[in-house]
mmCIF file of C-alpha atoms in Angstrom:
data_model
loop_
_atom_site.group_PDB
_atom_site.id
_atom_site.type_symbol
_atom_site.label_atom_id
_atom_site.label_comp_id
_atom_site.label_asym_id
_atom_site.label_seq_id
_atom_site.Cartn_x
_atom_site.Cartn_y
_atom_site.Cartn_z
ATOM 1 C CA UNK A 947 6.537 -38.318 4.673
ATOM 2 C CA UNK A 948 8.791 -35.944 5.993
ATOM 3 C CA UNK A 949 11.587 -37.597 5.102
ATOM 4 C CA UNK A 950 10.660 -37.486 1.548
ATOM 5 C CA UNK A 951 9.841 -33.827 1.536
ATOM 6 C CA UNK A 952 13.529 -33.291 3.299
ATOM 7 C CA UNK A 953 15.116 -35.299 0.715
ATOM 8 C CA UNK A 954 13.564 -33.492 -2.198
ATOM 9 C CA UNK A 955 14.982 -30.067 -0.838
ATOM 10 C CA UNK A 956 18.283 -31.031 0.411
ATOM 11 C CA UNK A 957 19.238 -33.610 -2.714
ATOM 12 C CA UNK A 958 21.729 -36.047 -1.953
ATOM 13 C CA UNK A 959 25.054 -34.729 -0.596
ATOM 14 C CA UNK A 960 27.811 -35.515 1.751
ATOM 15 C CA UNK A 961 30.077 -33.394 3.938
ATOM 16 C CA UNK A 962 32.510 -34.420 6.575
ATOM 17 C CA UNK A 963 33.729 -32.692 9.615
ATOM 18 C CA UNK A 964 31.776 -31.069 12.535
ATOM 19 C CA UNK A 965 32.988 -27.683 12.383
ATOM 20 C CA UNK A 966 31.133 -25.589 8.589
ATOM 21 C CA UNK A 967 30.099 -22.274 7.278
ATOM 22 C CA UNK A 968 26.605 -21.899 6.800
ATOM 23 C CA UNK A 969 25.705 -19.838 3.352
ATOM 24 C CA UNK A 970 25.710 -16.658 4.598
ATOM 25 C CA UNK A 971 29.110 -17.183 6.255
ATOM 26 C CA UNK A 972 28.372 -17.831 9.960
ATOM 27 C CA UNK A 973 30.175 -20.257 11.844
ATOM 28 C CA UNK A 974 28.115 -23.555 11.840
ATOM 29 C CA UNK A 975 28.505 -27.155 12.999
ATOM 30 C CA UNK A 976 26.566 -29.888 11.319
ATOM 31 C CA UNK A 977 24.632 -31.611 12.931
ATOM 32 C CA UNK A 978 20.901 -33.697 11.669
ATOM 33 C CA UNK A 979 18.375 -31.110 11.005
ATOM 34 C CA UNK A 980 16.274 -32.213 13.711
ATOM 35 C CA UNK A 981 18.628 -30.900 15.933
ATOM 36 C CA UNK A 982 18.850 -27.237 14.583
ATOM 37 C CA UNK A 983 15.955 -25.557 15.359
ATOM 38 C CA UNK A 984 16.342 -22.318 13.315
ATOM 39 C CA UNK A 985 16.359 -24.456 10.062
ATOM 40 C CA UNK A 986 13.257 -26.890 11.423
ATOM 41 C CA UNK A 987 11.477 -23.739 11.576
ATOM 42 C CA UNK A 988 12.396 -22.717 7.901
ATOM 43 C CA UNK A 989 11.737 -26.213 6.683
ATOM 44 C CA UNK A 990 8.094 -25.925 8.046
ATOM 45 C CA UNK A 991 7.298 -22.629 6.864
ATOM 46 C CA UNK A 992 4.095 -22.505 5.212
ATOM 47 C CA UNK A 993 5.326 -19.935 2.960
ATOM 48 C CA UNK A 994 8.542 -20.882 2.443
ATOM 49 C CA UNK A 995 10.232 -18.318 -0.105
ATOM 50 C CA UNK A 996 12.536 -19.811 -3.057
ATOM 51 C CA UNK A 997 14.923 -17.942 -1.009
ATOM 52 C CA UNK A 998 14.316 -20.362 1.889
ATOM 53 C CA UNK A 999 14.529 -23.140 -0.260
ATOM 54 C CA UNK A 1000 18.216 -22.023 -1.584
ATOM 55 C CA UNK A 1001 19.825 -21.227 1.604
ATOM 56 C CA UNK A 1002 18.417 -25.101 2.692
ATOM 57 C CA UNK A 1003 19.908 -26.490 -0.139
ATOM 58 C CA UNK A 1004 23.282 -24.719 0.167
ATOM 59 C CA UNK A 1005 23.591 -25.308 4.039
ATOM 60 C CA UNK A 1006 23.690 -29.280 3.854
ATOM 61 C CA UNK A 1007 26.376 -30.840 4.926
ATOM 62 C CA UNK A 1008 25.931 -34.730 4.388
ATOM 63 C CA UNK A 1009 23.118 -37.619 6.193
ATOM 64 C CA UNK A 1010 22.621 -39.710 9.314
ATOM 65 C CA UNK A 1011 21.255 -42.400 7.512
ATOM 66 C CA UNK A 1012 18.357 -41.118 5.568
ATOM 67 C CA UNK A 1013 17.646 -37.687 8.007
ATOM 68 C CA UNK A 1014 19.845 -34.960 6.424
ATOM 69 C CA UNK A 1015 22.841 -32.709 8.017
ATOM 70 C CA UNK A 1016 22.371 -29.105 8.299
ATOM 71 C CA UNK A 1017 25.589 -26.727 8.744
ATOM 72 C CA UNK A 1018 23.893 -25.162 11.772
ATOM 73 C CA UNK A 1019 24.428 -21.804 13.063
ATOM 74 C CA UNK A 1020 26.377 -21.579 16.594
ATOM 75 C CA UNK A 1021 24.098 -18.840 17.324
ATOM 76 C CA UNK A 1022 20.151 -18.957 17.408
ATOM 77 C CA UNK A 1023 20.082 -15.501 15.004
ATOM 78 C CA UNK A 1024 20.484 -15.927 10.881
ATOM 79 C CA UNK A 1025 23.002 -13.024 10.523
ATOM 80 C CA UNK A 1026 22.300 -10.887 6.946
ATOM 81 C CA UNK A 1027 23.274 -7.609 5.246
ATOM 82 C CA UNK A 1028 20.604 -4.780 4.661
ATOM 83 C CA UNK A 1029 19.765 -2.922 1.595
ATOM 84 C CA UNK A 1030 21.822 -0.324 2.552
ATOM 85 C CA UNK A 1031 25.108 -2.354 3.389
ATOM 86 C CA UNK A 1032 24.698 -2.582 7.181
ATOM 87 C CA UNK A 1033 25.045 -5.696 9.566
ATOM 88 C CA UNK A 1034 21.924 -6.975 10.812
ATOM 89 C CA UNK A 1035 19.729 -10.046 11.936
ATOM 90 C CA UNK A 1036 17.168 -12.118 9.616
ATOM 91 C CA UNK A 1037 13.755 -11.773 12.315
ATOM 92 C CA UNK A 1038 10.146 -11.317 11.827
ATOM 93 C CA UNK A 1039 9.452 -8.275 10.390
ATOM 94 C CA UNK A 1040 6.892 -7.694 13.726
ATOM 95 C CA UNK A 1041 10.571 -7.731 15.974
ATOM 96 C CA UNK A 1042 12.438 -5.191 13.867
ATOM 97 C CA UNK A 1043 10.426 -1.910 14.766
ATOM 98 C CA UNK A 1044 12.595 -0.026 11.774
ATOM 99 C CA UNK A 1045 10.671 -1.564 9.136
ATOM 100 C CA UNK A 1046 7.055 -2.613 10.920
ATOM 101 C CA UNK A 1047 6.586 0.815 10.770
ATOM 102 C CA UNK A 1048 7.050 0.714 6.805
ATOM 103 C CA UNK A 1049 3.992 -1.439 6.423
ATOM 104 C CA UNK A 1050 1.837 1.712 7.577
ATOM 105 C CA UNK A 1051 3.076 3.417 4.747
ATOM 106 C CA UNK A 1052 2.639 1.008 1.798
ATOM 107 C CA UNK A 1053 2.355 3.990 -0.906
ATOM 108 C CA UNK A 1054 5.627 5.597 -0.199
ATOM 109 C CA UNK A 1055 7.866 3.545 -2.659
ATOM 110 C CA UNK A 1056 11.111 4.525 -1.314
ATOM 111 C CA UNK A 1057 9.958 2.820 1.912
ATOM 112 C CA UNK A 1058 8.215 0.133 -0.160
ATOM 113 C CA UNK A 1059 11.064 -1.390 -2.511
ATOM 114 C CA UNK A 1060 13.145 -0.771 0.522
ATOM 115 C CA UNK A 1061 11.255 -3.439 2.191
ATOM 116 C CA UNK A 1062 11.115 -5.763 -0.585
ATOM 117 C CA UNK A 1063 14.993 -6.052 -0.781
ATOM 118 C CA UNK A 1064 14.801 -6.657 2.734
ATOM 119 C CA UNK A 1065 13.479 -9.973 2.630
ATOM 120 C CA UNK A 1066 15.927 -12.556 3.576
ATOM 121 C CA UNK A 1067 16.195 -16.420 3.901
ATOM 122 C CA UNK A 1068 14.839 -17.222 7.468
ATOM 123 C CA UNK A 1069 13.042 -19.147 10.314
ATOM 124 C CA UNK A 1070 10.354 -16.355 11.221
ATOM 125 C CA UNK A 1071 6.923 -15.837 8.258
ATOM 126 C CA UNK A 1072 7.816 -13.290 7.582
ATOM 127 C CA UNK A 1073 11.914 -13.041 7.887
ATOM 128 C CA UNK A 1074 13.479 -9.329 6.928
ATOM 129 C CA UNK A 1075 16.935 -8.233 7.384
ATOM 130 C CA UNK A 1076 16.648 -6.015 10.415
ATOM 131 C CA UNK A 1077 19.671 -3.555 11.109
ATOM 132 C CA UNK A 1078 20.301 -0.032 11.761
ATOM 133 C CA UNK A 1079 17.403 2.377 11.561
ATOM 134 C CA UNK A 1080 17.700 3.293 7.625
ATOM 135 C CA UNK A 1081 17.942 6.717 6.531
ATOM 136 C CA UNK A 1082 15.679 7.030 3.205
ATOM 137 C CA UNK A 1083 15.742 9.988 0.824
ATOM 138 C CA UNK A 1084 11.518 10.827 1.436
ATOM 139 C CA UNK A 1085 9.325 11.471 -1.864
ATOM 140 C CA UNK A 1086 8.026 15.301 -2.059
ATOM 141 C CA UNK A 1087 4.432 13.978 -0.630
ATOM 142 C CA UNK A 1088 6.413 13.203 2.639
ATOM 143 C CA UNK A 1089 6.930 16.577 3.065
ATOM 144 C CA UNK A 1090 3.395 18.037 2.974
ATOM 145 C CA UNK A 1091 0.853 18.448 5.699
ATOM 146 C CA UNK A 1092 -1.352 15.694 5.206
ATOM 147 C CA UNK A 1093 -3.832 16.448 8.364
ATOM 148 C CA UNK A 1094 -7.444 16.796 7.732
ATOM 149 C CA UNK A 1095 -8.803 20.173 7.826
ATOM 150 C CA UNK A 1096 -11.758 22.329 6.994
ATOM 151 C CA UNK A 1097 -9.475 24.720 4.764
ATOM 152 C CA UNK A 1098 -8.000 23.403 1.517
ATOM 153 C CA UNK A 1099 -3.847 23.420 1.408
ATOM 154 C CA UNK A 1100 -2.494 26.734 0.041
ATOM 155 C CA UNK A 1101 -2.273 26.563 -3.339
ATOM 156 C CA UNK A 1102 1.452 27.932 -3.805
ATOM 157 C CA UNK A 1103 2.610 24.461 -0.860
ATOM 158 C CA UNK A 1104 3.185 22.140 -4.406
ATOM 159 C CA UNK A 1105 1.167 20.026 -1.762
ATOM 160 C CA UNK A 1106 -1.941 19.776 -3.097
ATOM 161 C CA UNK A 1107 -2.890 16.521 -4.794
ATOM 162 C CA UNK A 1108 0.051 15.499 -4.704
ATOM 163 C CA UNK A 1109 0.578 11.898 -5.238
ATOM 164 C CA UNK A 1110 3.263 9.047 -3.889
ATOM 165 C CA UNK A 1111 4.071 7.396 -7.085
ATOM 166 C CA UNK A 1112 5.077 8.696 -10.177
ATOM 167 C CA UNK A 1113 2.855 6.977 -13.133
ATOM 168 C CA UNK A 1114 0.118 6.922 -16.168
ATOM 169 C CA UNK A 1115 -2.728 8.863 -15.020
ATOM 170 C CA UNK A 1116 -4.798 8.098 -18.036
ATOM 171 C CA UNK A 1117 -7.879 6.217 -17.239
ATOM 172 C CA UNK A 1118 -7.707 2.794 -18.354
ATOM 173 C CA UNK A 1119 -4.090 2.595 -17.750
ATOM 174 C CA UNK A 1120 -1.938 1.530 -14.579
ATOM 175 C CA UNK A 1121 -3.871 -0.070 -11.410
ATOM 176 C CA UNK A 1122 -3.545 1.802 -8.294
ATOM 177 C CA UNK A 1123 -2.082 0.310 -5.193
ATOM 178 C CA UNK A 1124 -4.934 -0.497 -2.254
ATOM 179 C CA UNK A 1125 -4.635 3.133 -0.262
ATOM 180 C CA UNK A 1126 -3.576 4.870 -3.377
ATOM 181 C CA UNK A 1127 -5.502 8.505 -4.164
ATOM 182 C CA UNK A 1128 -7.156 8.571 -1.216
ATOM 183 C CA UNK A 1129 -9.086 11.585 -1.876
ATOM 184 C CA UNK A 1130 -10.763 10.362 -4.713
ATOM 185 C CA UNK A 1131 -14.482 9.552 -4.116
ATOM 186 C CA UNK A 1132 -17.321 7.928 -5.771
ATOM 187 C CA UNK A 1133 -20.724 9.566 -6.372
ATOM 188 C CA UNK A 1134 -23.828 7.332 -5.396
ATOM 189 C CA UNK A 1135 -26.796 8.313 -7.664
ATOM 190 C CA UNK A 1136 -30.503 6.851 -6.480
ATOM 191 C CA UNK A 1137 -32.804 5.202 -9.379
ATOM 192 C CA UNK A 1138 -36.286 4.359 -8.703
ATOM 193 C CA UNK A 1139 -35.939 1.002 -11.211
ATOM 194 C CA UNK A 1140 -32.145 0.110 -10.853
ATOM 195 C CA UNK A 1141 -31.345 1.572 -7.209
ATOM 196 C CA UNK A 1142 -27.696 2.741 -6.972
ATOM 197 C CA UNK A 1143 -25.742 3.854 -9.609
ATOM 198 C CA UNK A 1144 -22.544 5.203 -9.679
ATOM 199 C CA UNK A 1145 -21.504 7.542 -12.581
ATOM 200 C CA UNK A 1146 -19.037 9.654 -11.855
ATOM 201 C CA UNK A 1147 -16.195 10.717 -9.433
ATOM 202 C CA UNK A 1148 -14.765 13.582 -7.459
ATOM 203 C CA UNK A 1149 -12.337 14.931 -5.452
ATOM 204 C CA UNK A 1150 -12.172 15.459 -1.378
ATOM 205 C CA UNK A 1151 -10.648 19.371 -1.463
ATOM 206 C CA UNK A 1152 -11.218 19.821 2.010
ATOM 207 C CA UNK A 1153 -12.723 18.240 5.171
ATOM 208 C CA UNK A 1154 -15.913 19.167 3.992
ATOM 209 C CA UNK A 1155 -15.989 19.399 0.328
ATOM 210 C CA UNK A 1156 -15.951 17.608 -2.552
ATOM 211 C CA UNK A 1157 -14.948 18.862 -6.252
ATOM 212 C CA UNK A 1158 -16.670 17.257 -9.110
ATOM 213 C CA UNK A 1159 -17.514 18.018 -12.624
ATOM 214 C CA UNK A 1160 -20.427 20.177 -13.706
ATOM 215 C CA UNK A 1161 -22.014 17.571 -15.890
ATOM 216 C CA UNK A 1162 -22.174 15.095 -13.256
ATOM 217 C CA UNK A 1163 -24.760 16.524 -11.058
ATOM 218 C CA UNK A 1164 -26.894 18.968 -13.661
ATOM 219 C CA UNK A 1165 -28.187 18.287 -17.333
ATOM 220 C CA UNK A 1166 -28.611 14.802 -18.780
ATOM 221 C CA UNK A 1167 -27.278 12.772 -16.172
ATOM 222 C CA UNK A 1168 -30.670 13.258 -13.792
ATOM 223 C CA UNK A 1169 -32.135 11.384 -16.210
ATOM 224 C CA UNK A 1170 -30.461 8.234 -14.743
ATOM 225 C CA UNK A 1171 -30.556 8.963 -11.611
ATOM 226 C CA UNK A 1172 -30.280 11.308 -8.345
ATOM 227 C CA UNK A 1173 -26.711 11.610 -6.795
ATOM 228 C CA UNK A 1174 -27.595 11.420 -3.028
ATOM 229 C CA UNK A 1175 -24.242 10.155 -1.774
ATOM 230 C CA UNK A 1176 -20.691 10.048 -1.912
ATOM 231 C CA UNK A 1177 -18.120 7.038 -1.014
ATOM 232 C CA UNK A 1178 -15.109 7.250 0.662
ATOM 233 C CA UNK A 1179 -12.093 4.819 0.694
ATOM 234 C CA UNK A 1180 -13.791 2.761 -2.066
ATOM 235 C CA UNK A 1181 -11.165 0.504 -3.653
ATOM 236 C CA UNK A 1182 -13.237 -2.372 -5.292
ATOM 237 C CA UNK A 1183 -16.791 -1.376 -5.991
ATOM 238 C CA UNK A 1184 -17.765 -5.405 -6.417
ATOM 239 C CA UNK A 1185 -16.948 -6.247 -2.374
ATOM 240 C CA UNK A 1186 -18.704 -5.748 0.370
ATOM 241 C CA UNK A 1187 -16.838 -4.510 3.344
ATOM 242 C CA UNK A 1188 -13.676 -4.121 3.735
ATOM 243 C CA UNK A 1189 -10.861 -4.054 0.801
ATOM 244 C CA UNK A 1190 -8.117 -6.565 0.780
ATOM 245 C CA UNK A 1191 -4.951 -7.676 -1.538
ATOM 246 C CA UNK A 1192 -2.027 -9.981 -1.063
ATOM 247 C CA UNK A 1193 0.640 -8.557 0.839
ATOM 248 C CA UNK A 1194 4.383 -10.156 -0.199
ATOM 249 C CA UNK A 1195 5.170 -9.574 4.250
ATOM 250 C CA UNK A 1196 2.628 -11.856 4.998
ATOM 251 C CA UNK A 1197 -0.757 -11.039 6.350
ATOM 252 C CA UNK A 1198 -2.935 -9.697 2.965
ATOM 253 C CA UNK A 1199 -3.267 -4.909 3.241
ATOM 254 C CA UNK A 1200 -7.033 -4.356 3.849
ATOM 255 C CA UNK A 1201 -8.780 -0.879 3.936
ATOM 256 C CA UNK A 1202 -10.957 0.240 6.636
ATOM 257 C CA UNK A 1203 -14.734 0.159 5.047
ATOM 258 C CA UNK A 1204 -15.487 2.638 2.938
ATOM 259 C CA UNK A 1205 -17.622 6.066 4.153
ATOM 260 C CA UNK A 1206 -20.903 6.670 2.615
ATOM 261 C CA UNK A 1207 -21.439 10.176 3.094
ATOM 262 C CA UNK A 1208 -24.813 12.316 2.238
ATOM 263 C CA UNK A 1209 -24.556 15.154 -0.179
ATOM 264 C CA UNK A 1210 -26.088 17.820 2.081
ATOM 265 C CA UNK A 1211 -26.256 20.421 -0.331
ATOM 266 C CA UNK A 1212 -25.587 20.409 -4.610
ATOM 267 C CA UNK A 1213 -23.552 24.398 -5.365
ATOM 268 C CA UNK A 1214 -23.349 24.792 -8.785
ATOM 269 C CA UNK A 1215 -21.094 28.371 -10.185
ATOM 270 C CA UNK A 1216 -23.639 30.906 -11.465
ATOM 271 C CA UNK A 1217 -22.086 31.136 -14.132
ATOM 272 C CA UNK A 1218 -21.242 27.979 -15.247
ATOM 273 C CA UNK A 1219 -23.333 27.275 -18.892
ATOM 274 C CA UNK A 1220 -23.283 23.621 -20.042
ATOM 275 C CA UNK A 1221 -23.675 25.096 -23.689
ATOM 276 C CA UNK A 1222 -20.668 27.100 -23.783
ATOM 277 C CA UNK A 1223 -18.473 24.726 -21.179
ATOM 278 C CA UNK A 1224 -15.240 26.298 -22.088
ATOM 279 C CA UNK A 1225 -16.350 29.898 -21.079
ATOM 280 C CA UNK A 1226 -13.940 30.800 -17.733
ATOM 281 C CA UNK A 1227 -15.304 33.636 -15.916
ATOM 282 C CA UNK A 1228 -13.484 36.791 -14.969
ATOM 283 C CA UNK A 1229 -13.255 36.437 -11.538
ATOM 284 C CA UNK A 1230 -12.373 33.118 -10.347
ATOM 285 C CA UNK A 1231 -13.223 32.118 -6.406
ATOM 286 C CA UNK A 1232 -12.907 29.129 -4.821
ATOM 287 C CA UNK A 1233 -16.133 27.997 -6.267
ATOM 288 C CA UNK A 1234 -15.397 27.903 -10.323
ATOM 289 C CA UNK A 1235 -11.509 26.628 -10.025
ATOM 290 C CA UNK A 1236 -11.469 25.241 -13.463
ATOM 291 C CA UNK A 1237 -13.051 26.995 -16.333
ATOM 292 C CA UNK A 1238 -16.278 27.330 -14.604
ATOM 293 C CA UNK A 1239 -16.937 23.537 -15.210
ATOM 294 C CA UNK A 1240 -17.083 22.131 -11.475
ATOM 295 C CA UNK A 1241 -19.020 22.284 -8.605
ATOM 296 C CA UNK A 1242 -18.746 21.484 -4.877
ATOM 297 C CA UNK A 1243 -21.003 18.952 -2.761
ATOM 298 C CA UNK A 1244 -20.951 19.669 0.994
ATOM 299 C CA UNK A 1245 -21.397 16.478 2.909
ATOM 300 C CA UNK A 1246 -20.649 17.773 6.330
ATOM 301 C CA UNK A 1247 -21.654 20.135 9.032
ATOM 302 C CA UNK A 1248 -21.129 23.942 8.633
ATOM 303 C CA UNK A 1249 -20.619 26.820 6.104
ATOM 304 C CA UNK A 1250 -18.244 27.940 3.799
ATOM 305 C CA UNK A 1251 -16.510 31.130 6.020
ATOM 306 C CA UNK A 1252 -14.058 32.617 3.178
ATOM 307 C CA UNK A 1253 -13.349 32.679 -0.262
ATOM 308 C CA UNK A 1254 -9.806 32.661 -1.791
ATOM 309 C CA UNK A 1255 -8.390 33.257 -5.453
ATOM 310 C CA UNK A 1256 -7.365 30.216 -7.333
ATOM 311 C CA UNK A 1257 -7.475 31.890 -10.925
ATOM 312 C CA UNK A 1258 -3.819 33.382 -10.226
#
């Protein structure tokens, strides 16, 4: 059996001479391809890459009887060149600290496509082109203080909200990745017939507080139901526990489970009027940011200790 699955990958070529180039230009001898370990462990991949299939085709070099010659490398590293033109090794991803730590950050797309054109032909699942530490221009979110605080991030930083892709907002359009707009939260309404609902959405502003939208937590919308919590780190509302998708480096990106959070307390701006919803009042403070329209929901301990202009 495994000679048949050799055949179909290698085809049926002949090469003479001990002394070859393997297809990324290393110096080679070939040899049967149970001899060379580095390509045994690329033929027995279990996700072996069209790449992987390529390089296996290009590197034969002829058979010994029906078992197939390799061009194998005279050293036990696949030599490659990184995305940014540098000499390196084709290892596991896990061995090459420079771009491990990429995987922590899998909405920075810099970082991201860098790591996708790092892939390379190799014996390791999964096999990256691992050179000198990469200096990458970082996106403006890179730059901001992303630490978890009480206070909500000055509004003249250009930090606020800001987001690590540049895309269609609209709802209905683009899918966002797994730990994309992760201050976005779901509202959790009660229903004494149908349980939980959830009906609208908000914004974390703050280690404590959550923006949402007037509408969703006075007028018609108690009709259906009571909101009584919010979610955090929700990315598929369908699953239970944690959140996973297929990952191209391997093992599939999964979320840590979501938060459910009780709404401790429901402020509404005094002078917010659902009738007249366009009506912006004359002094804005932190609690009426846009046109009056939204509200905060205070899930955590402790009060609100200042006030600051947003209306400038």
């Amino acid at each position: 059996m495994h000679f048949a699955l050799v055949l179909c990958v290698f085809g049926i070529a002949f090469a003479n001479g001990q002394n070859c180039s393997t297809p990324n230009g290393d110096a080679g001898t070939c040899k049967s391809l149970y001899e060379c370990e580095i390509y045994q462990k690329m033929f027995r991949k279990t996700n072996r890459t069209p790449q992987d299939e390529q390089f296996l085709r290009s590197s034969k070099c002829g058979f010994e009887g029906k078992v197939p010659k390799v061009c194998c490398p005279d050293t036990d590293k696949l030599t490659c060149i990184t995305p940014d033109a540098n000499d390196g090794q084709c290892i596991n991803i896990r061995d090459c600290p420079a771009l491990s730590d990429m995987l922590k950050e899998p909405n920075n797309t810099v970082k991201r496509d860098y790591l996708k054109a790092s892939v390379c032909p190799g014996p390791e699942d999964p096999s990256v082109c691992c050179g000198p530490a990469p200096r990458l221009q970082e996106p403006l979110y890179e730059q901001c203080d992303t630490k978890v605080s009480a206070l909500p991030p000055d509004p003249d930083s250009d930090c606020c909200g800001v987001d690590s892709t540049v895309g269609n907002k609209i709802i209905g359009g683009n899918a966002t990745a797994i730990n994309e707009y992760p201050w976005l939260v779901i509202i959790e309404y009660e229903h004494p017939i149908e349980k939980t609902k959830l009906m609208c959405g908000g914004a974390l502003i703050s280690g404590k507080y959550v923006l949402t939208a007037a509408h969703c937590v006075s007028g018609a919308i108690l009709n259906e139901g009571t909101p009584k919590f919010v979610r955090l780190g929700e990315y598929n509302i369908t699953n239970k526990g944690p959140d996973c998708v297929p990952s191209a480096f391997g093992d599939p990106d999964c979320t840590d489970d979501m938060i459910l959070a009780p709404i401790e307390e429901i402020i509404i701006h005094p002078e917010y009027d659902r009738f007249h919803p366009s009506y912006l009042p004359a002094e804005g403070r932190l609690l009426a940011v846009a046109a009056g329209r939204l509200v905060i929901l205070r899930r955590g301990l402790g009060t609100l200790l200042f006030t600051a202009d947003v209306t400038r």
